[in-house]
């Protein structure tokens, strides 16, 4: 049996101490593995990260620590397809300032012979201080029973930028005219969903505070054939309404706390906990 095994792992880390008000720290780990042989295949991948950023809200200085992650495995064996996804939504801790994180997720799937054939997800989180947006983070993935055993492409992309480098990176990208921010942060599919819901809705009356935060931009993409995963985080965004009460009301059914409503019609097993969500199918 002819078999190909490929493994990739990259860990970038800085010393992790208590959240500080004078220093940006980023810890990220990512990796994936691929095995192919005898008409079968398996693909595993994942990313986890911790971001510590100082900020000022009004006259108060403080800092925040945001953690998140996603990992998955898909297996195609003897014509059968199964998979597992573990989602670790962004969680934020604030020091000396107050804030929270609001996460929305949309799942899409296709069936074949009454079994799950593919699953895609789009997730966006707004880190907030009151109704002011501090940062935006997104995850997306497309898990499909589509192993191209004879000919497949493999791509890995990563960007980590802070300060002037992050601002310069932003200036090289075309600024979106859309109200919610940049396509590079919020996935195109979810951005279209958000814009559709906001069409014709007035959101001018929001209570914002003056927030000062360093420029940070992170992105990651993994792709093998038609299987892919991506993550972006940015404090540089034109997003204005993501933390507003009206916006949250419009997006109520997509809140990650309400994901069970989306899972009712999808043929998979799920486990929903306070810190992670597990999805399995076969």
Coordinates of C-alpha atoms in Angstrom, one line a residue:
X1 CA 0.0 0.0 0.0
X2 CA 1.4 3.3 -1.0
X3 CA 1.2 5.9 1.8
X4 CA 2.2 9.5 2.2
X5 CA 2.4 11.1 5.6
X6 CA 3.1 14.8 6.1
X7 CA 3.2 16.6 9.4
X8 CA 3.7 20.3 10.0
X9 CA 3.9 22.1 13.3
X10 CA 4.9 25.6 14.2
X11 CA 4.9 27.2 17.7
X12 CA 5.6 30.9 18.2
X13 CA 5.7 32.0 21.8
X14 CA 6.7 34.7 24.2
X15 CA 7.1 34.3 27.9
X16 CA 3.6 34.2 29.4
X17 CA 3.3 36.1 32.7
X18 CA 0.4 38.1 34.1
X19 CA -1.3 40.5 31.7
X20 CA 0.7 43.7 31.6
X21 CA -0.2 47.3 30.7
X22 CA 3.0 48.1 28.8
X23 CA 3.6 45.1 26.5
X24 CA 2.0 43.1 23.7
X25 CA 2.5 39.4 24.0
X26 CA 1.3 36.7 21.5
X27 CA 1.5 33.0 21.9
X28 CA 0.3 30.9 18.9
X29 CA 0.6 27.2 18.1
X30 CA -0.6 25.6 14.9
X31 CA -0.1 22.3 13.1
X32 CA -1.6 19.8 10.8
X33 CA -1.1 16.3 9.5
X34 CA -2.1 14.5 6.4
X35 CA -2.0 10.8 5.5
X36 CA -3.0 9.2 2.2
X37 CA -2.9 5.6 0.9
X38 CA -5.0 2.8 -0.6
X39 CA -7.9 5.1 -1.5
X40 CA -8.1 6.3 2.1
X41 CA -7.1 9.6 3.7
X42 CA -7.0 11.6 6.9
X43 CA -6.4 15.2 7.7
X44 CA -5.9 16.9 11.1
X45 CA -5.4 20.5 11.8
X46 CA -5.7 23.2 14.4
X47 CA -4.7 26.5 15.9
X48 CA -4.7 27.9 19.5
X49 CA -3.6 31.4 20.5
X50 CA -3.3 33.7 23.4
X51 CA -3.1 37.5 22.9
X52 CA -2.2 39.9 25.7
X53 CA -2.7 43.6 24.8
X54 CA -2.5 46.8 26.9
X55 CA -5.3 49.4 26.3
X56 CA -6.8 52.5 27.6
X57 CA -10.6 53.0 28.0
X58 CA -11.4 56.6 28.6
X59 CA -8.8 57.7 31.3
X60 CA -8.3 54.2 32.7
X61 CA -5.3 52.1 31.6
X62 CA -5.5 48.3 31.7
X63 CA -5.0 45.2 29.6
X64 CA -6.8 42.2 28.2
X65 CA -6.0 38.6 27.5
X66 CA -7.9 36.8 24.8
X67 CA -7.7 33.0 24.2
X68 CA -9.2 31.0 21.4
X69 CA -8.7 27.9 19.2
X70 CA -10.1 25.4 16.8
X71 CA -9.0 21.9 15.8
X72 CA -10.5 19.2 13.5
X73 CA -10.0 15.8 12.0
X74 CA -11.6 14.3 8.9
X75 CA -11.2 10.7 7.8
X76 CA -12.2 9.0 4.5
X77 CA -12.0 5.2 4.7
X78 CA -13.5 2.6 2.5
X79 CA -15.9 5.1 1.1
X80 CA -17.1 6.3 4.5
X81 CA -16.5 9.8 5.8
X82 CA -16.3 10.9 9.4
X83 CA -15.0 13.9 11.2
X84 CA -14.7 15.9 14.4
X85 CA -14.4 19.7 15.1
X86 CA -13.6 21.3 18.4
X87 CA -14.3 25.0 18.7
X88 CA -12.9 27.0 21.5
X89 CA -14.6 30.4 21.2
X90 CA -12.7 33.5 22.2
X91 CA -12.6 34.1 26.0
X92 CA -11.4 37.4 27.4
X93 CA -10.1 38.5 30.7
X94 CA -9.7 42.2 31.5
X95 CA -7.5 43.9 34.1
X96 CA -8.3 47.4 35.4
X97 CA -10.8 48.0 32.7
X98 CA -14.1 46.3 32.0
X99 CA -15.3 44.5 28.8
X100 CA -16.7 41.3 27.3
X101 CA -16.7 39.3 24.1
X102 CA -19.7 38.6 21.9
X103 CA -19.5 35.7 19.5
X104 CA -21.7 34.7 16.5
X105 CA -21.5 31.5 14.5
X106 CA -23.1 30.2 11.3
X107 CA -23.0 26.5 10.3
X108 CA -23.7 25.2 6.8
X109 CA -23.9 21.6 5.6
X110 CA -24.7 19.4 2.7
X111 CA -26.1 15.8 2.8
X112 CA -25.4 12.8 0.6
X113 CA -27.5 9.6 1.0
X114 CA -28.9 11.1 4.3
X115 CA -25.4 11.5 5.7
X116 CA -23.3 14.6 6.3
X117 CA -21.1 15.2 3.2
X118 CA -19.6 18.5 4.1
X119 CA -19.7 21.0 7.0
X120 CA -18.6 24.7 6.9
X121 CA -18.5 27.2 9.7
X122 CA -18.0 30.9 10.0
X123 CA -17.4 32.5 13.4
X124 CA -16.9 36.1 14.4
X125 CA -16.2 37.6 17.8
X126 CA -16.3 41.2 18.8
X127 CA -14.3 42.2 21.9
X128 CA -16.1 45.1 23.5
X129 CA -15.9 47.8 26.1
X130 CA -19.5 48.8 26.5
X131 CA -20.6 49.5 22.9
X132 CA -17.1 50.3 21.7
X133 CA -15.3 47.7 19.5
X134 CA -11.8 46.8 20.7
X135 CA -11.0 43.9 18.4
X136 CA -12.5 41.5 15.9
X137 CA -11.6 37.8 15.5
X138 CA -12.9 35.3 13.1
X139 CA -12.6 31.5 12.4
X140 CA -13.7 29.7 9.3
X141 CA -13.5 26.1 8.1
X142 CA -14.7 23.9 5.3
X143 CA -14.5 20.2 6.0
X144 CA -15.4 18.1 3.0
X145 CA -15.2 14.5 1.9
X146 CA -13.1 15.5 -1.1
X147 CA -9.6 13.9 -0.9
X148 CA -7.9 14.4 -4.2
X149 CA -5.5 11.5 -3.9
X150 CA -3.8 11.9 -7.2
X151 CA -3.3 15.6 -7.3
X152 CA -3.8 18.0 -4.4
X153 CA -2.3 21.3 -3.4
X154 CA -1.1 22.2 0.1
X155 CA -0.8 25.7 1.4
X156 CA 0.0 27.4 4.7
X157 CA -0.1 31.1 5.3
X158 CA 0.7 33.1 8.4
X159 CA 1.0 36.8 9.3
X160 CA 1.8 38.3 12.7
X161 CA 2.2 42.1 12.8
X162 CA 2.1 44.8 15.4
X163 CA 2.6 48.6 15.5
X164 CA 3.7 50.2 12.3
X165 CA 4.0 46.9 10.5
X166 CA 0.3 46.2 11.2
X167 CA -0.8 49.6 10.1
X168 CA 1.3 49.4 6.9
X169 CA -0.3 46.0 6.2
X170 CA -3.7 47.5 6.6
X171 CA -2.8 50.4 4.3
X172 CA -1.9 48.0 1.5
X173 CA -5.3 46.4 1.7
X174 CA -8.3 48.1 0.1
X175 CA -10.5 49.5 2.9
X176 CA -14.0 48.0 2.7
X177 CA -16.8 50.5 2.4
X178 CA -19.1 48.1 4.3
X179 CA -20.2 49.2 7.7
X180 CA -18.9 46.2 9.6
X181 CA -15.2 46.2 8.7
X182 CA -12.7 44.4 6.5
X183 CA -13.2 41.2 4.5
X184 CA -9.8 40.1 5.7
X185 CA -11.1 39.9 9.3
X186 CA -14.7 38.9 8.9
X187 CA -15.3 36.1 6.5
X188 CA -17.1 37.0 3.2
X189 CA -20.0 34.5 3.9
X190 CA -20.7 35.9 7.4
X191 CA -20.2 39.5 6.3
X192 CA -22.9 39.1 3.7
X193 CA -25.2 37.6 6.4
X194 CA -24.5 40.5 8.8
X195 CA -25.1 43.1 6.1
X196 CA -28.4 41.5 5.0
X197 CA -29.7 41.7 8.5
X198 CA -28.5 45.3 8.9
X199 CA -30.0 46.5 5.6
X200 CA -32.2 49.5 6.3
X201 CA -31.7 49.3 10.1
X202 CA -30.6 52.5 11.8
X203 CA -27.8 52.0 14.3
X204 CA -26.6 55.6 14.9
X205 CA -27.5 55.7 18.6
X206 CA -24.7 53.9 20.2
X207 CA -22.8 54.8 23.3
X208 CA -19.0 54.6 22.6
X209 CA -16.0 55.4 24.7
X210 CA -12.6 56.6 23.6
X211 CA -10.5 53.4 23.3
X212 CA -6.7 53.5 22.7
X213 CA -5.1 50.1 21.8
X214 CA -1.9 49.1 19.9
X215 CA -2.2 48.0 16.3
X216 CA -2.2 44.2 16.1
X217 CA -3.0 42.0 13.1
X218 CA -2.8 38.2 12.9
X219 CA -3.9 35.8 10.2
X220 CA -3.5 32.1 9.5
X221 CA -4.7 29.8 6.7
X222 CA -4.3 26.0 6.2
X223 CA -5.5 24.3 3.0
X224 CA -5.2 20.8 1.6
X225 CA -7.3 20.3 -1.5
X226 CA -10.8 21.4 -0.7
X227 CA -10.2 21.2 3.1
X228 CA -9.3 24.5 4.7
X229 CA -9.2 26.5 7.9
X230 CA -8.6 30.2 8.6
X231 CA -8.2 32.5 11.5
X232 CA -7.9 36.3 11.7
X233 CA -7.5 38.8 14.6
X234 CA -7.3 42.5 14.4
X235 CA -7.5 45.6 16.5
X236 CA -7.4 47.7 13.3
X237 CA -11.0 47.7 12.0
X238 CA -13.7 50.0 10.7
X239 CA -16.2 47.9 12.6
X240 CA -18.5 50.3 14.4
X241 CA -21.7 48.4 15.4
X242 CA -20.5 45.0 16.4
X243 CA -20.8 45.7 20.1
X244 CA -24.1 47.7 20.0
X245 CA -27.2 46.4 21.7
X246 CA -29.3 46.7 18.5
X247 CA -26.8 44.7 16.5
X248 CA -26.8 41.9 19.2
X249 CA -30.6 41.9 19.0
X250 CA -30.5 41.4 15.2
X251 CA -28.0 38.6 15.5
X252 CA -29.7 36.8 18.5
X253 CA -30.2 33.5 16.7
X254 CA -26.5 33.3 15.7
X255 CA -25.1 33.9 19.1
X256 CA -22.8 31.0 20.0
X257 CA -24.9 30.5 23.2
X258 CA -27.8 29.6 20.9
X259 CA -25.9 27.2 18.6
X260 CA -28.1 24.3 19.7
X261 CA -30.9 25.8 17.6
X262 CA -28.7 25.4 14.5
X263 CA -27.7 21.9 15.4
X264 CA -31.3 20.6 15.5
X265 CA -31.3 20.1 11.7
X266 CA -27.8 18.9 11.2
X267 CA -27.1 15.1 11.3
X268 CA -24.2 15.1 13.7
X269 CA -23.5 14.6 17.4
X270 CA -22.7 17.6 19.5
X271 CA -21.4 18.5 22.9
X272 CA -21.8 22.1 24.0
X273 CA -19.8 23.3 27.0
X274 CA -19.1 26.7 28.5
X275 CA -15.5 26.7 27.0
X276 CA -15.8 24.6 23.9
X277 CA -18.1 23.0 21.4
X278 CA -17.6 19.6 19.9
X279 CA -19.2 18.4 16.6
X280 CA -18.9 14.8 15.4
X281 CA -20.3 13.0 12.4
X282 CA -19.9 9.8 10.5

